[in-house]
CSV table of C-alpha atoms and ligand atoms in Angstrom, one decimal:
chain,number,residue,atom,x,y,z
A,1,MET,CA,93.8,69.3,117.4
A,2,SER,CA,91.5,69.3,120.0
A,3,THR,CA,90.8,71.3,123.0
A,4,LEU,CA,91.9,70.0,126.7
A,5,LYS,CA,89.9,71.4,129.6
A,6,ILE,CA,91.2,71.5,133.2
A,7,LYS,CA,88.9,72.8,135.9
A,8,ASP,CA,87.7,76.1,134.0
A,9,VAL,CA,90.6,76.6,131.8
A,10,VAL,CA,89.9,75.6,128.2
A,11,ILE,CA,93.3,74.9,126.7
A,12,GLY,CA,94.1,75.4,123.2
A,13,GLU,CA,91.1,77.4,122.0
A,14,GLY,CA,91.0,81.4,121.9
A,15,ALA,CA,94.0,83.7,123.6
A,16,SER,CA,97.4,81.7,125.0
A,17,LYS,CA,97.0,81.1,128.5
A,18,ILE,CA,99.2,82.7,131.0
A,19,ILE,CA,101.4,80.5,133.4
A,20,VAL,CA,103.6,82.5,135.9
A,21,PRO,CA,106.3,81.0,137.9
A,22,LEU,CA,107.0,81.3,141.2
A,23,VAL,CA,111.2,81.5,141.5
A,24,GLY,CA,111.3,82.0,145.2
A,25,LYS,CA,114.1,80.2,147.4
A,26,THR,CA,112.5,80.0,150.8
A,27,GLU,CA,109.0,79.0,151.9
A,28,ALA,CA,108.5,82.7,153.3
A,29,GLU,CA,109.9,83.9,149.8
A,30,ILE,CA,107.9,81.6,147.9
A,31,LEU,CA,104.4,82.7,149.9
A,32,THR,CA,104.9,86.0,149.8
A,33,GLU,CA,105.4,85.9,145.9
A,34,ALA,CA,102.5,83.1,145.4
A,35,GLU,CA,100.2,86.3,147.0
A,36,MET,CA,101.7,88.9,144.5
A,37,VAL,CA,101.3,86.3,141.7
A,38,LYS,CA,97.7,85.6,142.4
A,39,SER,CA,96.5,89.4,142.0
A,40,LEU,CA,98.0,89.0,138.1
A,41,LYS,CA,95.4,86.6,137.8
A,42,PRO,CA,97.3,83.8,135.9
A,43,ASP,CA,95.8,80.9,134.3
A,44,VAL,CA,98.7,78.8,135.6
A,45,VAL,CA,101.2,79.0,138.2
A,46,GLU,CA,104.2,77.0,137.9
A,47,TRP,CA,106.1,76.3,141.3
A,48,ARG,CA,109.9,75.8,140.0
A,49,VAL,CA,110.6,73.7,142.7
A,50,ASP,CA,114.1,73.1,141.3
A,51,ILE,CA,114.8,76.6,143.0
A,52,TYR,CA,113.2,75.7,146.4
A,53,GLU,CA,116.2,75.2,149.1
A,54,LYS,CA,114.4,72.3,150.6
A,55,VAL,CA,113.6,70.7,147.7
A,56,GLU,CA,115.2,67.5,148.5
A,57,ASP,CA,112.8,67.2,151.6
A,58,LEU,CA,110.2,65.5,150.4
A,59,GLU,CA,107.9,66.5,153.6
A,60,ALA,CA,109.1,70.0,153.2
A,61,VAL,CA,107.9,69.9,149.5
A,62,THR,CA,104.4,68.1,150.4
A,63,ALA,CA,103.5,70.8,152.9
A,64,LEU,CA,104.1,73.7,150.6
A,65,ILE,CA,102.3,72.1,147.9
A,66,ALA,CA,99.3,72.0,150.0
A,67,LYS,CA,99.8,75.7,151.2
A,68,LEU,CA,100.5,76.8,147.4
A,69,ARG,CA,97.2,75.0,146.8
A,70,GLU,CA,95.2,77.0,149.4
A,71,VAL,CA,96.2,80.4,147.6
A,72,PHE,CA,95.6,79.1,144.2
A,73,ALA,CA,92.3,76.8,144.9
A,74,ASP,CA,91.3,78.2,141.4
A,75,GLU,CA,94.1,78.7,139.4
A,76,LEU,CA,96.0,75.6,137.9
A,77,LEU,CA,99.3,74.5,139.6
A,78,LEU,CA,102.0,73.1,137.8
A,79,PHE,CA,104.9,71.4,139.7
A,80,THR,CA,108.5,71.8,137.7
A,81,PHE,CA,111.6,70.5,138.7
A,82,ARG,CA,113.7,71.8,135.8
A,83,SER,CA,116.8,69.8,135.5
A,84,HIS,CA,120.2,71.0,135.7
A,85,LYS,CA,120.7,70.0,132.1
A,86,GLU,CA,117.9,72.1,130.7
A,87,GLY,CA,118.5,75.2,132.5
A,88,GLY,CA,117.5,74.4,136.1
A,89,ASN,CA,119.0,75.2,139.3
A,90,LYS,CA,120.0,72.2,140.9
A,91,GLU,CA,121.5,68.4,140.2
A,92,ILE,CA,119.6,65.3,141.4
A,93,SER,CA,119.8,61.6,140.8
A,94,ASP,CA,117.3,60.1,138.1
A,95,ALA,CA,116.0,58.1,141.0
A,96,PHE,CA,114.9,61.3,143.2
A,97,TYR,CA,113.6,63.3,140.0
A,98,VAL,CA,111.4,59.9,139.7
A,99,GLU,CA,110.5,60.0,143.7
A,100,LEU,CA,109.9,63.9,143.9
A,101,ASN,CA,107.6,64.0,141.1
A,102,GLN,CA,105.9,61.1,142.4
A,103,THR,CA,105.3,62.4,145.5
A,104,ALA,CA,103.9,65.5,144.3
A,105,ILE,CA,101.3,63.8,142.1
A,106,ARG,CA,100.2,61.4,144.8
A,107,THR,CA,99.2,65.0,146.6
A,108,LYS,CA,96.8,65.1,144.6
A,109,ASN,CA,97.2,68.8,145.2
A,110,ILE,CA,98.8,69.8,141.5
A,111,ASP,CA,96.8,70.0,138.5
A,112,LEU,CA,99.7,69.4,136.1
A,113,VAL,CA,103.5,68.2,136.6
A,114,ASP,CA,106.3,68.7,134.1
A,115,VAL,CA,108.1,65.9,132.8
A,116,GLU,CA,111.3,66.1,130.8
A,117,LEU,CA,111.3,64.1,127.7
A,118,PHE,CA,115.0,63.7,127.8
A,119,ASN,CA,114.9,61.0,130.7
A,120,ASP,CA,115.2,57.2,130.9
A,121,GLU,CA,112.3,56.3,129.1
A,122,GLU,CA,111.2,54.0,131.6
A,123,ASN,CA,111.1,56.8,134.0
A,124,VAL,CA,109.0,59.1,131.9
A,125,ASN,CA,106.7,56.0,131.6
A,126,THR,CA,106.2,55.6,135.2
A,127,LEU,CA,105.7,59.4,135.8
A,128,VAL,CA,103.1,59.5,132.7
A,129,ALA,CA,101.5,56.5,134.2
A,130,THR,CA,101.3,57.9,137.9
A,131,ALA,CA,100.0,61.3,137.1
A,132,LYS,CA,97.1,59.5,134.9
A,133,GLU,CA,96.4,57.4,137.8
A,134,ASN,CA,95.9,60.6,140.0
A,135,GLY,CA,94.2,62.7,137.5
A,136,VAL,CA,97.1,64.9,137.1
A,137,TYR,CA,98.1,66.4,133.5
A,138,VAL,CA,101.3,66.1,132.2
A,139,ILE,CA,103.3,68.8,130.3
A,140,MET,CA,106.4,67.0,128.7
A,141,SER,CA,109.2,69.5,128.0
A,142,ASN,CA,112.4,69.8,126.4
A,143,HIS,CA,114.6,72.8,126.3
A,144,ASP,CA,117.5,74.1,124.5
A,145,PHE,CA,119.4,77.2,126.2
A,146,PHE,CA,122.1,77.4,123.5
A,147,LYS,CA,120.4,76.9,120.1
A,148,THR,CA,117.6,75.9,117.8
A,149,PRO,CA,117.1,72.4,116.4
A,150,SER,CA,115.9,72.1,112.8
A,151,LYS,CA,112.4,72.3,112.0
A,152,GLU,CA,112.3,68.3,111.4
A,153,GLU,CA,114.0,67.6,115.3
A,154,ILE,CA,111.6,69.9,116.8
A,155,ILE,CA,108.3,68.1,115.5
A,156,SER,CA,110.2,64.8,116.0
A,157,ARG,CA,110.4,65.6,119.9
A,158,LEU,CA,107.0,67.1,119.9
A,159,CYS,CA,105.7,64.0,118.2
A,160,LYS,CA,107.8,61.7,120.7
A,161,MET,CA,106.1,63.7,123.6
A,162,GLN,CA,102.6,62.4,122.2
A,163,GLU,CA,103.6,59.1,121.8
A,164,TYR,CA,104.6,58.9,125.5
A,165,GLY,CA,100.9,60.2,126.3
A,166,ALA,CA,102.0,63.7,127.0
A,167,ASP,CA,99.0,65.7,127.6
A,168,ILE,CA,100.7,69.1,126.5
A,169,PRO,CA,104.2,68.7,124.5
A,170,LYS,CA,106.4,71.4,125.2
A,171,ILE,CA,109.3,72.9,123.6
A,172,ALA,CA,111.5,75.8,124.2
A,173,VAL,CA,114.8,76.7,122.2
A,174,MET,CA,117.2,79.5,122.1
A,175,PRO,CA,117.5,81.8,118.7
A,176,THR,CA,120.9,82.6,117.4
A,177,ASN,CA,119.2,84.7,114.9
A,178,VAL,CA,116.1,85.5,113.3
A,179,ALA,CA,115.8,82.6,110.9
A,180,ASP,CA,115.7,80.5,114.1
A,181,VAL,CA,112.5,82.2,115.7
A,182,ILE,CA,110.9,81.8,112.0
A,183,THR,CA,112.1,78.1,112.3
A,184,LEU,CA,110.4,77.4,116.0
A,185,LEU,CA,107.3,79.2,114.8
A,186,ASP,CA,107.4,77.4,111.4
A,187,ALA,CA,107.8,74.0,113.5
A,188,THR,CA,104.5,74.9,115.7
A,189,ASN,CA,102.6,76.0,112.8
A,190,THR,CA,103.2,72.6,110.7
A,191,MET,CA,102.5,70.4,114.0
A,192,LYS,CA,99.5,72.3,115.1
A,193,THR,CA,98.2,71.7,111.3
A,194,GLU,CA,99.4,68.4,110.5
A,195,HIS,CA,100.7,66.3,113.6
A,196,ALA,CA,98.8,67.6,116.9
A,197,ASP,CA,96.0,66.1,118.3
A,198,ARG,CA,96.4,67.8,121.6
A,199,PRO,CA,97.7,71.8,122.5
A,200,LEU,CA,101.0,72.5,122.3
A,201,ILE,CA,103.8,74.8,124.2
A,202,THR,CA,106.6,76.1,122.3
A,203,MET,CA,108.6,79.3,122.3
A,204,SER,CA,111.9,80.7,121.3
A,205,MET,CA,113.8,82.4,123.8
A,206,GLY,CA,115.9,86.0,124.5
A,207,GLY,CA,115.0,88.7,123.0
A,208,THR,CA,114.6,88.0,119.6
A,209,GLY,CA,112.1,85.5,120.4
A,210,VAL,CA,109.7,87.4,122.3
A,211,ILE,CA,107.5,87.3,119.2
A,212,SER,CA,107.0,83.8,119.5
A,213,ARG,CA,105.9,84.2,123.2
A,214,LEU,CA,102.9,87.0,121.7
A,215,ALA,CA,101.9,85.2,119.0
A,216,GLY,CA,100.9,81.8,120.2
A,217,GLU,CA,97.3,82.0,119.2
A,218,VAL,CA,98.1,82.6,115.6
A,219,PHE,CA,101.2,79.9,115.1
A,220,GLY,CA,99.7,77.3,117.7
A,221,SER,CA,101.4,77.5,121.1
A,222,ALA,CA,98.3,77.2,123.6
A,223,PHE,CA,100.2,78.6,126.6
A,224,THR,CA,102.8,81.5,127.2
A,225,PHE,CA,105.0,82.1,130.1
A,226,GLY,CA,105.1,85.4,131.7
A,227,ALA,CA,107.4,87.2,134.4
A,228,GLY,CA,105.4,87.7,137.9
A,229,LYS,CA,108.1,88.7,140.7
A,230,GLU,CA,110.8,87.7,138.1
A,231,ALA,CA,111.5,86.0,135.1
A,232,SER,CA,112.6,82.3,134.9
A,233,ALA,CA,113.8,81.9,131.8
A,234,PRO,CA,115.3,84.9,129.3
A,235,GLY,CA,112.7,86.7,127.2
A,236,GLN,CA,109.5,86.3,129.5
A,237,ILE,CA,107.9,90.1,129.9
A,238,PRO,CA,105.5,91.1,132.6
A,239,VAL,CA,102.1,89.6,132.9
A,240,GLU,CA,100.0,92.8,132.6
A,241,GLU,CA,102.1,93.6,129.3
A,242,LEU,CA,101.7,90.2,128.0
A,243,ARG,CA,98.0,90.4,128.5
A,244,THR,CA,97.6,93.5,126.9
A,245,VAL,CA,99.3,92.0,123.7
A,246,LEU,CA,97.8,88.6,123.8
A,247,ASN,CA,94.4,90.4,123.8
A,248,ILE,CA,95.4,92.9,121.0
A,249,LEU,CA,96.1,89.7,118.6
A,250,HIS,CA,93.1,87.6,119.9
A,251,LYS,CA,90.4,90.5,118.9
A,252,SER,CA,92.0,90.9,115.3
A,253,LEU,CA,91.7,87.1,114.6
B,301,DQA,O1,109.7,75.1,130.6
B,301,DQA,C1,109.4,76.2,131.0
B,301,DQA,C2,109.5,77.4,130.0
B,301,DQA,C3,110.3,78.8,130.1
B,301,DQA,O2,111.6,78.0,129.8
B,301,DQA,C4,110.5,79.8,129.3
B,301,DQA,O3,111.3,79.9,128.4
B,301,DQA,O4,109.5,80.3,129.5
B,301,DQA,C5,110.4,78.9,131.8
B,301,DQA,C6,110.2,77.6,132.5
B,301,DQA,O5,109.9,78.4,134.1
B,301,DQA,C7,109.2,76.8,132.0
B,301,DQA,O6,109.5,75.7,133.0
Protein backbone atom coordinates (compact mmCIF):
# COMPACT_ATOMS: atom_id res chain seq x y z
CA MET A 1 0.00 0.00 0.00
CA SER A 2 1.43 3.37 -0.93
CA THR A 3 0.93 6.55 1.05
CA LEU A 4 -0.71 9.69 -0.24
CA LYS A 5 0.49 13.19 0.59
CA ILE A 6 -1.99 16.06 0.38
CA LYS A 7 -0.48 19.37 1.49
CA ASP A 8 1.39 18.46 4.70
CA VAL A 9 -0.73 15.43 5.56
CA VAL A 10 0.82 12.03 4.82
CA ILE A 11 -2.04 9.59 4.61
CA GLY A 12 -1.49 5.90 5.28
CA GLU A 13 1.54 6.36 7.53
CA GLY A 14 1.73 6.56 11.32
CA ALA A 15 -1.28 7.20 13.52
CA SER A 16 -4.67 7.42 11.80
CA LYS A 17 -5.39 10.99 10.79
CA ILE A 18 -8.40 12.73 12.32
CA ILE A 19 -11.39 14.01 10.33
CA VAL A 20 -13.88 16.24 12.13
CA PRO A 21 -17.32 16.89 10.60
CA LEU A 22 -19.13 20.24 10.51
CA VAL A 23 -22.81 19.58 11.10
CA GLY A 24 -24.42 23.05 11.36
CA LYS A 25 -27.62 23.92 9.52
CA THR A 26 -27.20 27.66 8.93
CA GLU A 27 -24.22 29.64 7.69
CA ALA A 28 -23.85 31.31 11.08
CA GLU A 29 -23.91 27.97 12.88
CA ILE A 30 -21.42 26.44 10.46
CA LEU A 31 -18.95 29.35 10.75
CA THR A 32 -19.12 29.37 14.56
CA GLU A 33 -18.66 25.62 14.58
CA ALA A 34 -15.73 26.00 12.17
CA GLU A 35 -13.81 28.17 14.67
CA MET A 36 -14.43 25.64 17.43
CA VAL A 37 -13.39 22.72 15.20
CA LYS A 38 -10.22 24.56 14.12
CA SER A 39 -9.17 24.79 17.77
CA LEU A 40 -9.27 20.96 17.92
CA LYS A 41 -6.46 20.82 15.32
CA PRO A 42 -7.98 18.21 12.98
CA ASP A 43 -6.08 16.95 9.95
CA VAL A 44 -9.20 17.12 7.80
CA VAL A 45 -12.46 19.01 8.20
CA GLU A 46 -15.52 17.48 6.59
CA TRP A 47 -18.31 19.84 5.61
CA ARG A 48 -21.48 17.72 5.69
CA VAL A 49 -23.27 19.86 3.16
CA ASP A 50 -26.41 17.67 3.22
CA ILE A 51 -27.17 19.25 6.61
CA TYR A 52 -26.82 22.85 5.32
CA GLU A 53 -30.22 24.50 4.89
CA LYS A 54 -29.25 26.08 1.55
CA VAL A 55 -27.64 23.03 -0.02
CA GLU A 56 -29.86 23.43 -3.08
CA ASP A 57 -28.56 26.96 -3.70
CA LEU A 58 -25.27 26.54 -5.58
CA GLU A 59 -24.24 30.17 -5.14
CA ALA A 60 -24.70 29.94 -1.39
CA VAL A 61 -22.74 26.67 -1.29
CA THR A 62 -19.90 28.16 -3.36
CA ALA A 63 -19.72 31.26 -1.15
CA LEU A 64 -19.64 29.21 2.03
CA ILE A 65 -16.91 26.94 0.67
CA ALA A 66 -14.79 30.08 0.12
CA LYS A 67 -15.38 31.18 3.72
CA LEU A 68 -14.51 27.73 5.06
CA ARG A 69 -11.34 27.74 2.96
CA GLU A 70 -10.33 30.97 4.67
CA VAL A 71 -10.83 29.41 8.10
CA PHE A 72 -9.18 26.15 7.10
CA ALA A 73 -6.28 27.42 5.01
CA ASP A 74 -3.90 24.79 6.42
CA GLU A 75 -6.22 21.86 7.17
CA LEU A 76 -7.61 19.67 4.40
CA LEU A 77 -11.21 20.42 3.47
CA LEU A 78 -13.50 17.52 2.54
CA PHE A 79 -16.84 18.23 0.85
CA THR A 80 -19.47 15.57 1.54
CA PHE A 81 -23.08 15.34 0.46
CA ARG A 82 -24.28 12.24 2.29
CA SER A 83 -27.35 10.92 0.51
CA HIS A 84 -30.48 9.96 2.40
CA LYS A 85 -30.16 6.30 1.44
CA GLU A 86 -26.69 6.19 3.06
CA GLY A 87 -27.62 7.93 6.30
CA GLY A 88 -27.66 11.58 5.18
CA ASN A 89 -30.18 14.32 5.73
CA LYS A 90 -31.64 15.17 2.40
CA GLU A 91 -32.82 13.54 -0.77
CA ILE A 92 -31.71 15.14 -4.06
CA SER A 93 -31.85 13.97 -7.67
CA ASP A 94 -28.91 12.16 -9.25
CA ALA A 95 -28.49 15.07 -11.64
CA PHE A 96 -28.25 17.59 -8.80
CA TYR A 97 -25.84 15.33 -6.88
CA VAL A 98 -23.47 15.53 -9.86
CA GLU A 99 -23.99 19.27 -10.34
CA LEU A 100 -23.46 20.05 -6.65
CA ASN A 101 -20.25 18.04 -6.42
CA GLN A 102 -18.91 19.35 -9.72
CA THR A 103 -19.59 22.91 -8.58
CA ALA A 104 -17.72 22.30 -5.32
CA ILE A 105 -14.79 20.64 -7.11
CA ARG A 106 -14.48 23.44 -9.68
CA THR A 107 -14.11 26.07 -6.96
CA LYS A 108 -10.72 24.40 -6.26
CA ASN A 109 -11.32 25.53 -2.70
CA ILE A 110 -11.70 21.96 -1.44
CA ASP A 111 -9.00 19.30 -1.19
CA LEU A 112 -11.18 16.20 -1.12
CA VAL A 113 -14.65 15.25 -2.26
CA ASP A 114 -16.80 12.32 -1.12
CA VAL A 115 -18.35 10.33 -3.97
CA GLU A 116 -20.74 7.54 -3.05
CA LEU A 117 -20.04 4.21 -4.77
CA PHE A 118 -23.69 3.26 -5.20
CA ASN A 119 -24.54 5.75 -7.90
CA ASP A 120 -25.07 5.54 -11.60
CA GLU A 121 -21.74 4.33 -13.07
CA GLU A 122 -21.54 7.19 -15.54
CA ASN A 123 -22.09 9.75 -12.77
CA VAL A 124 -19.34 8.23 -10.65
CA ASN A 125 -16.95 8.31 -13.61
CA THR A 126 -17.89 11.92 -14.36
CA LEU A 127 -17.21 13.02 -10.78
CA VAL A 128 -13.90 11.17 -10.55
CA ALA A 129 -12.81 12.74 -13.86
CA THR A 130 -13.86 16.24 -12.78
CA ALA A 131 -12.00 15.83 -9.49
CA LYS A 132 -8.81 14.68 -11.23
CA GLU A 133 -8.97 17.57 -13.72
CA ASN A 134 -9.15 20.04 -10.84
CA GLY A 135 -6.59 18.51 -8.48
CA VAL A 136 -9.21 17.39 -5.95
CA TYR A 137 -8.83 13.96 -4.30
CA VAL A 138 -11.72 11.49 -4.18
CA ILE A 139 -12.84 9.61 -1.09
CA MET A 140 -15.26 7.02 -2.48
CA SER A 141 -17.69 5.83 0.12
CA ASN A 142 -20.32 3.31 1.05
CA HIS A 143 -22.41 3.08 4.24
CA ASP A 144 -24.65 0.45 5.71
CA PHE A 145 -26.40 1.79 8.80
CA PHE A 146 -28.23 -1.48 9.48
CA LYS A 147 -25.81 -4.35 9.10
CA THR A 148 -22.32 -5.57 8.30
CA PRO A 149 -21.90 -7.27 4.91
CA SER A 150 -19.65 -10.36 4.64
CA LYS A 151 -15.87 -9.95 4.55
CA GLU A 152 -15.86 -10.82 0.82
CA GLU A 153 -18.52 -8.20 0.09
CA ILE A 154 -16.68 -5.48 2.04
CA ILE A 155 -13.46 -6.24 0.14
CA SER A 156 -15.28 -6.38 -3.18
CA ARG A 157 -16.82 -2.91 -2.61
CA LEU A 158 -13.45 -1.42 -1.63
CA CYS A 159 -11.82 -3.00 -4.71
CA LYS A 160 -14.58 -1.61 -6.93
CA MET A 161 -13.76 1.87 -5.56
CA GLN A 162 -10.10 1.36 -6.49
CA GLU A 163 -11.18 0.35 -10.01
CA TYR A 164 -13.15 3.58 -10.30
CA GLY A 165 -9.96 5.47 -9.50
CA ALA A 166 -10.85 6.60 -5.98
CA ASP A 167 -7.84 8.00 -4.14
CA ILE A 168 -9.16 6.72 -0.82
CA PRO A 169 -11.83 3.98 -0.66
CA LYS A 170 -14.05 4.12 2.44
CA ILE A 171 -16.70 1.91 4.02
CA ALA A 172 -18.76 2.39 7.20
CA VAL A 173 -20.93 -0.47 8.43
CA MET A 174 -23.13 -1.19 11.44
CA PRO A 175 -22.41 -4.19 13.65
CA THR A 176 -25.24 -6.20 15.17
CA ASN A 177 -22.76 -8.12 17.37
CA VAL A 178 -19.05 -8.31 18.18
CA ALA A 179 -18.38 -10.82 15.40
CA ASP A 180 -19.45 -8.13 12.90
CA VAL A 181 -16.77 -5.79 14.24
CA ILE A 182 -14.20 -8.55 13.80
CA THR A 183 -15.47 -9.07 10.23
CA LEU A 184 -14.87 -5.38 9.44
CA LEU A 185 -11.40 -5.43 11.00
CA ASP A 186 -10.49 -8.68 9.23
CA ALA A 187 -11.71 -7.31 5.89
CA THR A 188 -9.67 -4.13 6.47
CA ASN A 189 -6.50 -6.07 7.24
CA THR A 190 -6.92 -8.39 4.24
CA MET A 191 -7.68 -5.45 1.99
CA LYS A 192 -4.58 -3.65 3.22
CA THR A 193 -2.22 -6.61 2.89
CA GLU A 194 -3.58 -8.26 -0.26
CA HIS A 195 -5.54 -5.85 -2.44
CA ALA A 196 -5.03 -2.19 -1.64
CA ASP A 197 -2.42 -0.05 -3.36
CA ARG A 198 -3.64 3.13 -1.63
CA PRO A 199 -4.89 4.24 1.80
CA LEU A 200 -8.32 3.11 3.03
CA ILE A 201 -10.87 4.24 5.58
CA THR A 202 -13.07 1.71 7.35
CA MET A 203 -15.19 1.79 10.43
CA SER A 204 -17.72 -0.22 12.34
CA MET A 205 -20.28 2.21 13.73
CA GLY A 206 -22.14 2.42 17.05
CA GLY A 207 -20.80 1.67 20.52
CA THR A 208 -19.74 -1.89 19.74
CA GLY A 209 -17.70 -0.66 16.78
CA VAL A 210 -15.76 2.10 18.59
CA ILE A 211 -12.62 -0.06 18.73
CA SER A 212 -12.45 0.17 14.92
CA ARG A 213 -12.30 3.98 15.16
CA LEU A 214 -9.34 3.74 17.55
CA ALA A 215 -7.26 0.94 16.08
CA GLY A 216 -6.97 2.00 12.42
CA GLU A 217 -3.18 2.10 12.55
CA VAL A 218 -3.13 -1.58 13.52
CA PHE A 219 -5.71 -2.89 11.07
CA GLY A 220 -5.31 -0.50 8.13
CA SER A 221 -7.67 2.46 8.32
CA ALA A 222 -5.79 5.66 7.50
CA PHE A 223 -8.43 8.05 8.85
CA THR A 224 -10.87 8.14 11.71
CA PHE A 225 -13.80 10.49 12.29
CA GLY A 226 -13.94 12.26 15.65
CA ALA A 227 -16.78 14.39 17.00
CA GLY A 228 -16.25 18.16 17.18
CA LYS A 229 -19.35 20.07 18.23
CA GLU A 230 -21.51 17.03 17.53
CA ALA A 231 -21.06 13.52 16.13
CA SER A 232 -22.17 12.99 12.53
CA ALA A 233 -22.58 9.23 12.95
CA PRO A 234 -23.06 6.80 15.84
CA GLY A 235 -19.88 5.83 17.65
CA GLN A 236 -17.75 8.92 17.00
CA ILE A 237 -15.96 9.98 20.17
CA PRO A 238 -14.71 13.48 21.04
CA VAL A 239 -11.50 14.47 19.25
CA GLU A 240 -9.38 15.02 22.38
CA GLU A 241 -10.13 11.54 23.72
CA LEU A 242 -9.66 10.03 20.27
CA ARG A 243 -6.23 11.67 19.87
CA THR A 244 -5.09 10.38 23.26
CA VAL A 245 -5.90 6.79 22.31
CA LEU A 246 -4.39 7.11 18.82
CA ASN A 247 -1.16 8.35 20.39
CA ILE A 248 -1.06 5.50 22.92
CA LEU A 249 -1.47 2.99 20.13
CA HIS A 250 1.06 4.70 17.89
CA LYS A 251 3.74 4.70 20.60
CA SER A 252 3.22 0.99 21.22
CA LEU A 253 3.66 -0.03 17.61
O1 LIG B 1 -18.76 8.64 5.84
C1 LIG B 1 -18.57 9.16 6.91
C2 LIG B 1 -18.23 8.38 8.07
C3 LIG B 1 -19.24 8.56 9.16
O2 LIG B 1 -20.46 7.99 8.75
C4 LIG B 1 -18.77 7.84 10.43
O3 LIG B 1 -19.29 6.76 10.69
O4 LIG B 1 -17.89 8.36 11.13
C5 LIG B 1 -19.41 10.05 9.42
C6 LIG B 1 -19.77 10.85 8.20
O5 LIG B 1 -19.79 12.24 8.49
C7 LIG B 1 -18.77 10.60 7.10
O6 LIG B 1 -19.19 11.21 5.92
